[in-house]
PDB file of C-alpha atoms and ligand atoms in Angstrom:
ATOM      1  CA  MET R   1     -60.574  27.650  85.855  1.00 92.00           C
ATOM      2  CA  ARG R   2     -60.213  29.575  82.558  1.00 97.00           C
ATOM      3  CA  SER R   3     -57.288  31.953  82.804  1.00 98.00           C
ATOM      4  CA  LEU R   4     -56.051  34.657  80.114  1.00 98.00           C
ATOM      5  CA  ASN R   5     -52.298  35.451  79.245  1.00 97.00           C
ATOM      6  CA  LEU R   6     -50.762  38.522  80.418  1.00 97.00           C
ATOM      7  CA  PRO R   7     -47.662  40.042  78.676  1.00 94.00           C
ATOM      8  CA  SER R   8     -45.194  38.573  81.252  1.00 96.00           C
ATOM      9  CA  GLY R   9     -46.138  34.882  80.254  1.00 96.00           C
ATOM     10  CA  ALA R  10     -48.352  34.812  83.347  1.00 98.00           C
ATOM     11  CA  GLN R  11     -51.656  33.576  83.345  1.00 98.00           C
ATOM     12  CA  MET R  12     -54.589  35.320  85.262  1.00 98.00           C
ATOM     13  CA  PRO R  13     -57.391  33.335  86.403  1.00 98.00           C
ATOM     14  CA  VAL R  14     -61.053  34.994  85.396  1.00 98.00           C
ATOM     15  CA  PHE R  15     -62.444  34.882  88.638  1.00 98.00           C
ATOM     16  CA  GLY R  16     -61.111  36.202  92.189  1.00 98.00           C
ATOM     17  CA  ILE R  17     -62.643  38.059  95.871  1.00 98.00           C
ATOM     18  CA  GLY R  18     -62.287  41.475  96.105  1.00 98.00           C
ATOM     19  CA  THR R  19     -61.547  43.512  99.291  1.00 98.00           C
ATOM     20  CA  TRP R  20     -62.763  46.827  99.453  1.00 98.00           C
ATOM     21  CA  ARG R  21     -64.233  47.846 102.682  1.00 98.00           C
ATOM     22  CA  MET R  22     -62.341  45.253 104.557  1.00 98.00           C
ATOM     23  CA  GLY R  23     -60.048  46.768 106.989  1.00 98.00           C
ATOM     24  CA  GLU R  24     -61.872  49.141 108.125  1.00 98.00           C
ATOM     25  CA  SER R  25     -63.350  48.047 110.968  1.00 98.00           C
ATOM     26  CA  ALA R  26     -61.691  46.457 113.807  1.00 97.00           C
ATOM     27  CA  ARG R  27     -64.573  44.171 114.971  1.00 98.00           C
ATOM     28  CA  MET R  28     -65.001  42.937 111.553  1.00 98.00           C
ATOM     29  CA  ARG R  29     -61.541  41.885 110.790  1.00 98.00           C
ATOM     30  CA  ALA R  30     -61.886  38.140 111.919  1.00 98.00           C
ATOM     31  CA  GLN R  31     -64.567  37.627 109.805  1.00 98.00           C
ATOM     32  CA  GLU R  32     -62.948  39.226 106.495  1.00 98.00           C
ATOM     33  CA  LEU R  33     -59.864  37.230 107.443  1.00 98.00           C
ATOM     34  CA  ASP R  34     -62.174  33.931 107.709  1.00 98.00           C
ATOM     35  CA  ALA R  35     -63.919  34.801 104.528  1.00 98.00           C
ATOM     36  CA  ILE R  36     -60.685  35.167 102.354  1.00 98.00           C
ATOM     37  CA  ARG R  37     -59.643  31.685 103.582  1.00 98.00           C
ATOM     38  CA  HIS R  38     -62.548  30.234 102.809  1.00 98.00           C
ATOM     39  CA  ALA R  39     -62.403  31.544  99.563  1.00 98.00           C
ATOM     40  CA  LEU R  40     -58.803  30.093  99.334  1.00 98.00           C
ATOM     41  CA  ASP R  41     -59.734  26.850 101.062  1.00 98.00           C
ATOM     42  CA  LEU R  42     -62.692  26.418  98.394  1.00 98.00           C
ATOM     43  CA  GLY R  43     -60.065  27.426  95.403  1.00 98.00           C
ATOM     44  CA  TYR R  44     -60.812  31.071  94.760  1.00 98.00           C
ATOM     45  CA  PRO R  45     -57.272  31.870  92.603  1.00 98.00           C
ATOM     46  CA  LEU R  46     -57.067  35.471  92.837  1.00 98.00           C
ATOM     47  CA  ILE R  47     -57.506  37.905  95.357  1.00 99.00           C
ATOM     48  CA  ASP R  48     -57.774  41.842  94.738  1.00 99.00           C
ATOM     49  CA  THR R  49     -56.333  44.514  97.026  1.00 99.00           C
ATOM     50  CA  ALA R  50     -55.346  48.047  97.092  1.00 98.00           C
ATOM     51  CA  GLU R  51     -53.239  49.956  99.344  1.00 98.00           C
ATOM     52  CA  MET R  52     -56.705  52.261  99.712  1.00 98.00           C
ATOM     53  CA  TYR R  53     -58.312  49.628 101.546  1.00 98.00           C
ATOM     54  CA  GLY R  54     -58.430  50.389 104.722  1.00 98.00           C
ATOM     55  CA  GLU R  55     -55.517  52.198 104.412  1.00 98.00           C
ATOM     56  CA  GLY R  56     -53.279  49.154 104.078  1.00 98.00           C
ATOM     57  CA  VAL R  57     -55.230  47.084 106.744  1.00 98.00           C
ATOM     58  CA  ALA R  58     -57.004  45.216 103.814  1.00 98.00           C
ATOM     59  CA  GLU R  59     -53.354  43.967 102.580  1.00 98.00           C
ATOM     60  CA  GLU R  60     -52.564  42.899 105.878  1.00 98.00           C
ATOM     61  CA  ILE R  61     -55.476  40.683 105.973  1.00 98.00           C
ATOM     62  CA  VAL R  62     -54.383  39.364 102.722  1.00 98.00           C
ATOM     63  CA  GLY R  63     -51.091  38.927 103.882  1.00 98.00           C
ATOM     64  CA  GLU R  64     -52.608  36.903 106.737  1.00 98.00           C
ATOM     65  CA  ALA R  65     -55.041  35.107 105.210  1.00 98.00           C
ATOM     66  CA  ILE R  66     -52.297  33.561 102.800  1.00 98.00           C
ATOM     67  CA  SER R  67     -49.444  32.989 105.298  1.00 96.00           C
ATOM     68  CA  GLY R  68     -48.084  29.168 105.314  1.00 92.00           C
ATOM     69  CA  ARG R  69     -50.247  28.232 102.331  1.00 94.00           C
ATOM     70  CA  ALA R  70     -48.351  25.770  99.900  1.00 89.00           C
ATOM     71  CA  ASP R  71     -50.438  27.313  96.591  1.00 90.00           C
ATOM     72  CA  ARG R  72     -50.632  30.934  97.007  1.00 94.00           C
ATOM     73  CA  PRO R  73     -53.382  32.939  94.904  1.00 98.00           C
ATOM     74  CA  PHE R  74     -52.580  34.983  92.434  1.00 98.00           C
ATOM     75  CA  ILE R  75     -52.513  38.829  93.862  1.00 98.00           C
ATOM     76  CA  VAL R  76     -53.510  41.873  92.722  1.00 99.00           C
ATOM     77  CA  SER R  77     -53.138  45.393  94.370  1.00 99.00           C
ATOM     78  CA  LYS R  78     -52.875  49.360  93.484  1.00 99.00           C
ATOM     79  CA  VAL R  79     -51.076  51.936  93.753  1.00 98.00           C
ATOM     80  CA  TYR R  80     -52.783  55.403  94.980  1.00 98.00           C
ATOM     81  CA  PRO R  81     -52.451  58.098  92.223  1.00 98.00           C
ATOM     82  CA  HIS R  82     -51.058  60.559  94.668  1.00 98.00           C
ATOM     83  CA  ASN R  83     -48.393  57.671  95.389  1.00 98.00           C
ATOM     84  CA  ALA R  84     -47.395  57.054  91.667  1.00 98.00           C
ATOM     85  CA  SER R  85     -44.411  59.143  91.284  1.00 98.00           C
ATOM     86  CA  ARG R  86     -41.296  57.608  89.902  1.00 98.00           C
ATOM     87  CA  GLN R  87     -39.708  56.859  93.807  1.00 98.00           C
ATOM     88  CA  GLY R  88     -43.508  57.273  95.351  1.00 98.00           C
ATOM     89  CA  THR R  89     -44.464  54.268  93.342  1.00 98.00           C
ATOM     90  CA  ILE R  90     -41.292  51.703  94.480  1.00 98.00           C
ATOM     91  CA  ALA R  91     -41.902  52.736  97.995  1.00 98.00           C
ATOM     92  CA  ALA R  92     -45.517  52.116  98.017  1.00 98.00           C
ATOM     93  CA  CYS R  93     -45.097  48.883  96.432  1.00 99.00           C
ATOM     94  CA  GLU R  94     -42.822  47.810  98.895  1.00 98.00           C
ATOM     95  CA  ARG R  95     -44.994  48.926 101.649  1.00 98.00           C
ATOM     96  CA  SER R  96     -47.941  46.688  99.836  1.00 98.00           C
ATOM     97  CA  LEU R  97     -45.278  43.779  99.954  1.00 98.00           C
ATOM     98  CA  ARG R  98     -44.605  44.019 103.378  1.00 98.00           C
ATOM     99  CA  ARG R  99     -48.177  44.439 104.850  1.00 98.00           C
ATOM    100  CA  MET R 100     -48.822  41.080 102.459  1.00 98.00           C
ATOM    101  CA  ARG R 101     -45.597  39.426 103.497  1.00 97.00           C
ATOM    102  CA  LEU R 102     -44.844  38.951  99.586  1.00 97.00           C
ATOM    103  CA  GLU R 103     -41.861  38.945  97.414  1.00 97.00           C
ATOM    104  CA  ARG R 104     -43.676  39.882  94.372  1.00 98.00           C
ATOM    105  CA  ILE R 105     -46.988  41.140  93.330  1.00 98.00           C
ATOM    106  CA  ASP R 106     -48.639  39.182  90.094  1.00 98.00           C
ATOM    107  CA  LEU R 107     -50.221  42.300  88.704  1.00 98.00           C
ATOM    108  CA  TYR R 108     -49.798  45.966  89.926  1.00 98.00           C
ATOM    109  CA  LEU R 109     -52.387  48.866  89.029  1.00 98.00           C
ATOM    110  CA  LEU R 110     -52.386  52.417  88.960  1.00 98.00           C
ATOM    111  CA  HIS R 111     -55.869  52.666  90.971  1.00 98.00           C
ATOM    112  CA  TRP R 112     -56.959  55.857  88.801  1.00 98.00           C
ATOM    113  CA  ARG R 113     -55.451  58.516  86.711  1.00 97.00           C
ATOM    114  CA  GLY R 114     -54.150  61.613  88.669  1.00 97.00           C
ATOM    115  CA  SER R 115     -52.241  64.066  88.167  1.00 97.00           C
ATOM    116  CA  ILE R 116     -48.481  62.444  88.165  1.00 98.00           C
ATOM    117  CA  PRO R 117     -47.694  61.891  84.708  1.00 97.00           C
ATOM    118  CA  LEU R 118     -48.371  58.548  83.230  1.00 97.00           C
ATOM    119  CA  ALA R 119     -44.669  58.298  82.022  1.00 97.00           C
ATOM    120  CA  GLU R 120     -43.286  58.561  85.779  1.00 97.00           C
ATOM    121  CA  THR R 121     -45.768  55.705  87.247  1.00 98.00           C
ATOM    122  CA  PHE R 122     -44.678  53.273  84.025  1.00 97.00           C
ATOM    123  CA  GLU R 123     -41.116  54.289  84.448  1.00 97.00           C
ATOM    124  CA  ALA R 124     -41.309  53.023  88.120  1.00 98.00           C
ATOM    125  CA  PHE R 125     -43.540  49.858  87.060  1.00 98.00           C
ATOM    126  CA  HIS R 126     -40.682  48.656  84.547  1.00 97.00           C
ATOM    127  CA  ARG R 127     -38.221  49.508  87.844  1.00 98.00           C
ATOM    128  CA  LEU R 128     -40.447  47.057  89.863  1.00 98.00           C
ATOM    129  CA  ARG R 129     -40.276  44.496  87.300  1.00 98.00           C
ATOM    130  CA  GLU R 130     -37.257  44.542  86.764  1.00 98.00           C
ATOM    131  CA  ALA R 131     -36.553  44.156  90.341  1.00 98.00           C
ATOM    132  CA  GLY R 132     -38.692  41.164  90.211  1.00 98.00           C
ATOM    133  CA  LYS R 133     -41.028  43.100  92.959  1.00 98.00           C
ATOM    134  CA  ILE R 134     -43.958  42.912  90.249  1.00 98.00           C
ATOM    135  CA  ALA R 135     -44.655  40.254  87.305  1.00 98.00           C
ATOM    136  CA  ASP R 136     -47.093  42.331  85.441  1.00 98.00           C
ATOM    137  CA  PHE R 137     -48.607  46.210  85.674  1.00 98.00           C
ATOM    138  CA  GLY R 138     -51.703  47.876  84.040  1.00 98.00           C
ATOM    139  CA  VAL R 139     -54.246  50.490  85.389  1.00 98.00           C
ATOM    140  CA  SER R 140     -58.025  51.081  86.571  1.00 98.00           C
ATOM    141  CA  ASN R 141     -60.667  53.373  85.590  1.00 98.00           C
ATOM    142  CA  PHE R 142     -58.973  54.371  82.210  1.00 98.00           C
ATOM    143  CA  ASP R 143     -61.651  55.226  79.531  1.00 98.00           C
ATOM    144  CA  LEU R 144     -60.401  54.757  76.220  1.00 98.00           C
ATOM    145  CA  ASP R 145     -58.564  57.909  75.848  1.00 97.00           C
ATOM    146  CA  ASP R 146     -56.773  57.218  78.917  1.00 97.00           C
ATOM    147  CA  LEU R 147     -56.048  54.107  78.023  1.00 97.00           C
ATOM    148  CA  GLU R 148     -54.687  55.009  74.254  1.00 96.00           C
ATOM    149  CA  GLU R 149     -52.699  57.255  76.170  1.00 96.00           C
ATOM    150  CA  ALA R 150     -51.413  54.800  78.500  1.00 95.00           C
ATOM    151  CA  ALA R 151     -50.605  52.096  75.626  1.00 92.00           C
ATOM    152  CA  ALA R 152     -48.813  54.193  73.287  1.00 92.00           C
ATOM    153  CA  LEU R 153     -46.379  54.628  76.151  1.00 91.00           C
ATOM    154  CA  ASP R 154     -45.985  51.255  76.838  1.00 86.00           C
ATOM    155  CA  ASP R 155     -48.251  48.955  73.943  1.00 80.00           C
ATOM    156  CA  ARG R 156     -46.602  45.479  75.187  1.00 90.00           C
ATOM    157  CA  SER R 157     -46.728  45.635  78.983  1.00 94.00           C
ATOM    158  CA  MET R 158     -50.114  46.944  79.734  1.00 94.00           C
ATOM    159  CA  ALA R 159     -51.467  43.809  81.352  1.00 97.00           C
ATOM    160  CA  ALA R 160     -55.027  44.984  82.508  1.00 98.00           C
ATOM    161  CA  ASN R 161     -57.658  47.507  82.690  1.00 98.00           C
ATOM    162  CA  GLN R 162     -59.887  47.204  86.171  1.00 98.00           C
ATOM    163  CA  VAL R 163     -63.093  49.025  85.854  1.00 98.00           C
ATOM    164  CA  LEU R 164     -66.432  49.442  86.574  1.00 98.00           C
ATOM    165  CA  TYR R 165     -68.524  46.650  84.797  1.00 98.00           C
ATOM    166  CA  CYS R 166     -71.764  44.615  84.942  1.00 98.00           C
ATOM    167  CA  LEU R 167     -75.337  44.063  83.411  1.00 98.00           C
ATOM    168  CA  SER R 168     -75.988  47.399  84.946  1.00 97.00           C
ATOM    169  CA  ARG R 169     -73.233  49.400  83.889  1.00 98.00           C
ATOM    170  CA  ARG R 170     -72.432  48.140  80.418  1.00 98.00           C
ATOM    171  CA  GLY R 171     -70.888  51.430  78.848  1.00 98.00           C
ATOM    172  CA  PRO R 172     -67.606  49.902  78.223  1.00 98.00           C
ATOM    173  CA  ASP R 173     -69.229  47.404  76.077  1.00 98.00           C
ATOM    174  CA  PHE R 174     -69.486  50.104  73.184  1.00 98.00           C
ATOM    175  CA  ASP R 175     -65.879  50.878  72.315  1.00 97.00           C
ATOM    176  CA  LEU R 176     -63.554  50.014  75.835  1.00 98.00           C
ATOM    177  CA  LEU R 177     -64.010  46.132  75.538  1.00 98.00           C
ATOM    178  CA  PRO R 178     -63.693  45.782  72.271  1.00 98.00           C
ATOM    179  CA  TRP R 179     -60.951  47.860  72.134  1.00 98.00           C
ATOM    180  CA  MET R 180     -58.907  45.820  74.680  1.00 97.00           C
ATOM    181  CA  ARG R 181     -60.458  42.556  73.418  1.00 98.00           C
ATOM    182  CA  ARG R 182     -58.212  43.568  70.003  1.00 97.00           C
ATOM    183  CA  ARG R 183     -54.964  44.023  71.839  1.00 96.00           C
ATOM    184  CA  SER R 184     -55.695  41.089  73.990  1.00 96.00           C
ATOM    185  CA  ILE R 185     -55.342  43.273  77.010  1.00 97.00           C
ATOM    186  CA  PRO R 186     -58.240  41.654  79.927  1.00 98.00           C
ATOM    187  CA  LEU R 187     -61.024  43.884  81.561  1.00 98.00           C
ATOM    188  CA  MET R 188     -61.375  43.169  85.236  1.00 98.00           C
ATOM    189  CA  ALA R 189     -64.601  43.959  86.090  1.00 98.00           C
ATOM    190  CA  TYR R 190     -65.236  45.563  89.565  1.00 98.00           C
ATOM    191  CA  SER R 191     -68.746  45.655  91.260  1.00 98.00           C
ATOM    192  CA  PRO R 192     -69.722  42.835  89.639  1.00 98.00           C
ATOM    193  CA  LEU R 193     -73.008  42.935  91.583  1.00 98.00           C
ATOM    194  CA  ASP R 194     -73.434  46.917  91.619  1.00 98.00           C
ATOM    195  CA  GLN R 195     -72.266  46.509  94.975  1.00 98.00           C
ATOM    196  CA  GLY R 196     -75.696  44.468  95.749  1.00 96.00           C
ATOM    197  CA  ARG R 197     -77.454  47.084  94.060  1.00 96.00           C
ATOM    198  CA  LEU R 198     -77.891  44.728  91.024  1.00 97.00           C
ATOM    199  CA  LEU R 199     -79.720  42.051  92.734  1.00 96.00           C
ATOM    200  CA  GLY R 200     -83.265  43.380  93.816  1.00 94.00           C
ATOM    201  CA  LYS R 201     -83.803  43.521  89.751  1.00 97.00           C
ATOM    202  CA  SER R 202     -86.665  42.025  89.065  1.00 96.00           C
ATOM    203  CA  ALA R 203     -85.627  40.355  85.543  1.00 96.00           C
ATOM    204  CA  LEU R 204     -82.692  39.326  86.948  1.00 97.00           C
ATOM    205  CA  ARG R 205     -84.553  37.309  89.727  1.00 97.00           C
ATOM    206  CA  LYS R 206     -86.984  36.564  87.257  1.00 97.00           C
ATOM    207  CA  LEU R 207     -84.366  34.788  85.044  1.00 97.00           C
ATOM    208  CA  ALA R 208     -81.988  33.607  88.288  1.00 98.00           C
ATOM    209  CA  GLY R 209     -85.674  31.665  89.206  1.00 97.00           C
ATOM    210  CA  GLU R 210     -85.893  29.832  85.928  1.00 96.00           C
ATOM    211  CA  LEU R 211     -82.489  28.570  85.789  1.00 97.00           C
ATOM    212  CA  GLY R 212     -82.623  27.485  89.573  1.00 97.00           C
ATOM    213  CA  CYS R 213     -79.378  30.017  90.460  1.00 98.00           C
ATOM    214  CA  THR R 214     -79.219  33.193  92.607  1.00 98.00           C
ATOM    215  CA  THR R 215     -79.463  36.562  91.118  1.00 98.00           C
ATOM    216  CA  ALA R 216     -75.985  37.087  92.538  1.00 98.00           C
ATOM    217  CA  GLN R 217     -74.808  33.932  90.063  1.00 98.00           C
ATOM    218  CA  LEU R 218     -76.363  35.338  87.197  1.00 98.00           C
ATOM    219  CA  ALA R 219     -75.000  38.390  87.385  1.00 98.00           C
ATOM    220  CA  LEU R 220     -71.534  36.698  87.781  1.00 98.00           C
ATOM    221  CA  ALA R 221     -72.038  34.324  85.236  1.00 98.00           C
ATOM    222  CA  TRP R 222     -72.936  36.589  82.573  1.00 98.00           C
ATOM    223  CA  LEU R 223     -69.632  38.401  83.206  1.00 98.00           C
ATOM    224  CA  LEU R 224     -67.878  35.018  82.870  1.00 98.00           C
ATOM    225  CA  ALA R 225     -69.411  34.387  79.634  1.00 98.00           C
ATOM    226  CA  GLN R 226     -67.952  37.661  78.451  1.00 98.00           C
ATOM    227  CA  PRO R 227     -64.755  37.030  76.469  1.00 98.00           C
ATOM    228  CA  GLY R 228     -61.696  38.658  78.097  1.00 98.00           C
ATOM    229  CA  VAL R 229     -63.454  39.618  81.134  1.00 98.00           C
ATOM    230  CA  VAL R 230     -61.757  38.842  84.807  1.00 98.00           C
ATOM    231  CA  THR R 231     -64.237  39.136  87.818  1.00 98.00           C
ATOM    232  CA  ILE R 232     -63.525  39.893  91.512  1.00 98.00           C
ATOM    233  CA  PRO R 233     -67.108  39.937  93.479  1.00 98.00           C
ATOM    234  CA  LYS R 234     -66.567  41.036  97.303  1.00 98.00           C
ATOM    235  CA  SER R 235     -67.923  39.392 100.557  1.00 98.00           C
ATOM    236  CA  ALA R 236     -66.806  38.793 103.885  1.00 98.00           C
ATOM    237  CA  THR R 237     -69.558  36.114 104.415  1.00 98.00           C
ATOM    238  CA  ARG R 238     -68.760  32.706 104.193  1.00 98.00           C
ATOM    239  CA  GLN R 239     -72.415  31.710 102.459  1.00 98.00           C
ATOM    240  CA  ARG R 240     -71.742  34.055  99.689  1.00 98.00           C
ATOM    241  CA  VAL R 241     -68.147  33.498  99.129  1.00 98.00           C
ATOM    242  CA  GLU R 242     -69.428  29.975  98.049  1.00 98.00           C
ATOM    243  CA  GLU R 243     -72.942  31.260  96.278  1.00 98.00           C
ATOM    244  CA  ASN R 244     -70.615  33.575  94.242  1.00 98.00           C
ATOM    245  CA  LEU R 245     -68.086  30.745  93.134  1.00 98.00           C
ATOM    246  CA  GLY R 246     -70.902  28.776  91.979  1.00 98.00           C
ATOM    247  CA  ALA R 247     -71.772  31.108  89.344  1.00 98.00           C
ATOM    248  CA  LEU R 248     -68.491  29.044  87.429  1.00 98.00           C
ATOM    249  CA  ASP R 249     -70.713  26.178  87.214  1.00 97.00           C
ATOM    250  CA  ILE R 250     -73.713  27.785  85.362  1.00 97.00           C
ATOM    251  CA  THR R 251     -73.045  27.924  81.228  1.00 95.00           C
ATOM    252  CA  LEU R 252     -75.813  30.799  79.880  1.00 97.00           C
ATOM    253  CA  SER R 253     -77.550  29.431  76.440  1.00 97.00           C
ATOM    254  CA  PRO R 254     -77.971  32.030  73.644  1.00 97.00           C
ATOM    255  CA  GLU R 255     -81.620  32.462  74.759  1.00 97.00           C
ATOM    256  CA  ILE R 256     -80.455  33.450  78.358  1.00 97.00           C
ATOM    257  CA  LEU R 257     -77.917  36.018  77.020  1.00 98.00           C
ATOM    258  CA  ALA R 258     -80.511  37.511  74.463  1.00 98.00           C
ATOM    259  CA  GLU R 259     -83.137  38.053  77.468  1.00 97.00           C
ATOM    260  CA  LEU R 260     -80.313  39.652  79.798  1.00 98.00           C
ATOM    261  CA  ASP R 261     -79.601  42.152  76.520  1.00 98.00           C
ATOM    262  CA  ARG R 262     -83.079  42.741  76.469  1.00 98.00           C
ATOM    263  CA  ALA R 263     -83.514  43.347  80.141  1.00 98.00           C
ATOM    264  CA  PHE R 264     -80.093  45.098  80.706  1.00 98.00           C
ATOM    265  CA  PRO R 265     -79.340  46.419  77.167  1.00 97.00           C
ATOM    266  CA  PRO R 266     -75.797  47.020  75.738  1.00 97.00           C
ATOM    267  CA  PRO R 267     -75.201  51.039  74.898  1.00 97.00           C
ATOM    268  CA  ARG R 268     -75.925  52.712  71.514  1.00 95.00           C
ATOM    269  CA  GLY R 269     -73.670  55.364  71.868  1.00 97.00           C
ATOM    270  CA  LYS R 270     -70.213  56.396  73.523  1.00 96.00           C
ATOM    271  CA  GLN R 271     -71.078  56.546  77.412  1.00 96.00           C
ATOM    272  CA  ALA R 272     -68.076  58.051  79.714  1.00 96.00           C
ATOM    273  CA  LEU R 273     -66.668  55.191  81.828  1.00 97.00           C
ATOM    274  CA  GLU R 274     -68.539  55.192  85.190  1.00 96.00           C
ATOM    275  CA  MET R 275     -66.352  55.388  88.516  1.00 95.00           C
ATOM    276  CA  LEU R 276     -67.399  54.313  91.979  1.00 92.00           C
TER     277      LEU R 276
HETATM  278  P1  NDP W 301     -69.633  43.789  94.498  1.00 66.47           P
HETATM  279  O1  NDP W 301     -70.285  44.212  93.515  1.00 66.47           O
HETATM  280  O2  NDP W 301     -68.486  42.883  94.591  1.00 66.47           O
HETATM  281  O3  NDP W 301     -70.308  43.968  95.680  1.00 66.47           O
HETATM  282  C1  NDP W 301     -70.169  43.501  96.970  1.00 66.47           C
HETATM  283  C2  NDP W 301     -71.278  44.001  98.181  1.00 66.47           C
HETATM  284  O4  NDP W 301     -72.452  43.190  97.898  1.00 66.47           O
HETATM  285  C3  NDP W 301     -70.825  43.895  99.554  1.00 66.47           C
HETATM  286  O5  NDP W 301     -71.698  44.498 100.183  1.00 66.47           O
HETATM  287  C4  NDP W 301     -71.219  42.302  99.760  1.00 66.47           C
HETATM  288  O6  NDP W 301     -71.567  42.073 101.172  1.00 66.47           O
HETATM  289  C5  NDP W 301     -72.396  41.792  98.596  1.00 66.47           C
HETATM  290  N1  NDP W 301     -72.530  40.624  98.346  1.00 66.47           N
HETATM  291  C6  NDP W 301     -71.416  39.836  97.878  1.00 66.47           C
HETATM  292  N2  NDP W 301     -71.881  38.807  97.608  1.00 66.47           N
HETATM  293  C7  NDP W 301     -73.123  38.663  97.676  1.00 66.47           C
HETATM  294  C8  NDP W 301     -74.518  37.499  97.366  1.00 66.47           C
HETATM  295  N3  NDP W 301     -74.086  36.598  97.021  1.00 66.47           N
HETATM  296  N4  NDP W 301     -75.960  38.209  97.638  1.00 66.47           N
HETATM  297  C9  NDP W 301     -75.905  39.248  98.175  1.00 66.47           C
HETATM  298  N5  NDP W 301     -74.804  40.487  98.491  1.00 66.47           N
HETATM  299  C10 NDP W 301     -73.867  40.047  97.874  1.00 66.47           C
HETATM  300  O7  NDP W 301     -68.625  45.466  94.924  1.00 66.47           O
HETATM  301  P2  NDP W 301     -67.499  45.804  95.196  1.00 66.47           P
HETATM  302  O8  NDP W 301     -67.785  47.020  94.792  1.00 66.47           O
HETATM  303  O9  NDP W 301     -66.922  45.432  96.434  1.00 66.47           O
HETATM  304  O10 NDP W 301     -66.566  45.454  94.145  1.00 66.47           O
HETATM  305  C11 NDP W 301     -65.755  44.160  94.090  1.00 66.47           C
HETATM  306  C12 NDP W 301     -64.382  44.553  93.922  1.00 66.47           C
HETATM  307  O11 NDP W 301     -63.763  45.035  92.735  1.00 66.47           O
HETATM  308  C13 NDP W 301     -64.097  45.275  95.343  1.00 66.47           C
HETATM  309  O12 NDP W 301     -63.825  44.386  96.798  1.00 66.47           O
HETATM  310  C14 NDP W 301     -62.491  45.576  95.052  1.00 66.47           C
HETATM  311  O13 NDP W 301     -61.764  44.840  95.295  1.00 66.47           O
HETATM  312  C15 NDP W 301     -62.814  45.854  93.486  1.00 66.47           C
HETATM  313  N6  NDP W 301     -63.306  47.282  92.951  1.00 66.47           N
HETATM  314  C16 NDP W 301     -61.963  48.160  92.625  1.00 66.47           C
HETATM  315  C17 NDP W 301     -62.369  49.241  92.518  1.00 66.47           C
HETATM  316  C18 NDP W 301     -61.423  50.220  91.674  1.00 66.47           C
HETATM  317  O14 NDP W 301     -61.832  51.511  91.497  1.00 66.47           O
HETATM  318  N7  NDP W 301     -60.385  49.878  90.844  1.00 66.47           N
HETATM  319  C19 NDP W 301     -63.757  50.263  92.721  1.00 66.47           C
HETATM  320  C20 NDP W 301     -64.264  49.184  93.199  1.00 66.47           C
HETATM  321  C21 NDP W 301     -64.227  47.789  93.494  1.00 66.47           C
HETATM  322  P3  NDP W 301     -70.920  40.992 102.146  1.00 66.47           P
HETATM  323  O15 NDP W 301     -69.559  41.499 101.919  1.00 66.47           O
HETATM  324  O16 NDP W 301     -71.704  41.513 103.319  1.00 66.47           O
HETATM  325  O17 NDP W 301     -71.232  39.949 101.929  1.00 66.47           O
END
């Protein structure tokens, strides 16, 4: 699978499984664990999680899913903005490591911008990196102005920005993604299926029918065709975990990409970054 270079020299795979909404119901735990294990068995190389998801329980499920595996996946987790102080970031990261039974998180993100000065959070990220507890760090839900401010603090360490980006929400195409590409900062596209809302769109259904794939696969293949983009669809269902991985086998022709542009036009001007 393709991967993108990070400042530490590590490689981030362009595809993985998301875990938001996991860990919220004890009744679903076994199914969620099974879905992540199944994803890993199929070769998903990356898991995206956060201390927020299930208030830590999603990270526990991730920890259980990866424990004992010879080749562990690339792990992304995130710190709550209200925990992102100089000391709080370090304590939050240590809790996440314990829950996932890990010694190091591959990519650690500030989940969204809060009131704690970015410089404090970044100082903590540097300390965590020096201690070997994280390999790379970055941000999430940062529009261009926030990202410029973050990059001004530390241009060489900013490893990624995770934002809402999919066919039906193409705002980042106008300025954010080009800016990130110029600096080789990967964009992690969250909610790539718009949490399922994208799947019923008739234009997508029609094109998927012509290509002989599912609408989910087409939506994911479009993201995978965008340079510098990583995506992390979530599913707690075995069959959908398999289906989503199938997007990697789809190559979109210039004609199909043009049809998708017609059905889901790129923005003509600045749109404020949307957030879920
Ligand atoms: P997605 O766009 O990945 O959609 C997930 C939803 O779609 C779930 O309800 C899932 O149901 C369903 N689904 C998944 N695959 C299929 C399929 N093939 N066919 C039909 N339905 C399907 O939304 P998310 O918001 O979960 O985004 C993905 C990940 O991005 C999150 O899990 C999280 O890790 C990250 N994220 C980060 C945010 C941030 O602020 N940084 C914000 C939002 C998400 P089911 O599970 O039942 O299969």
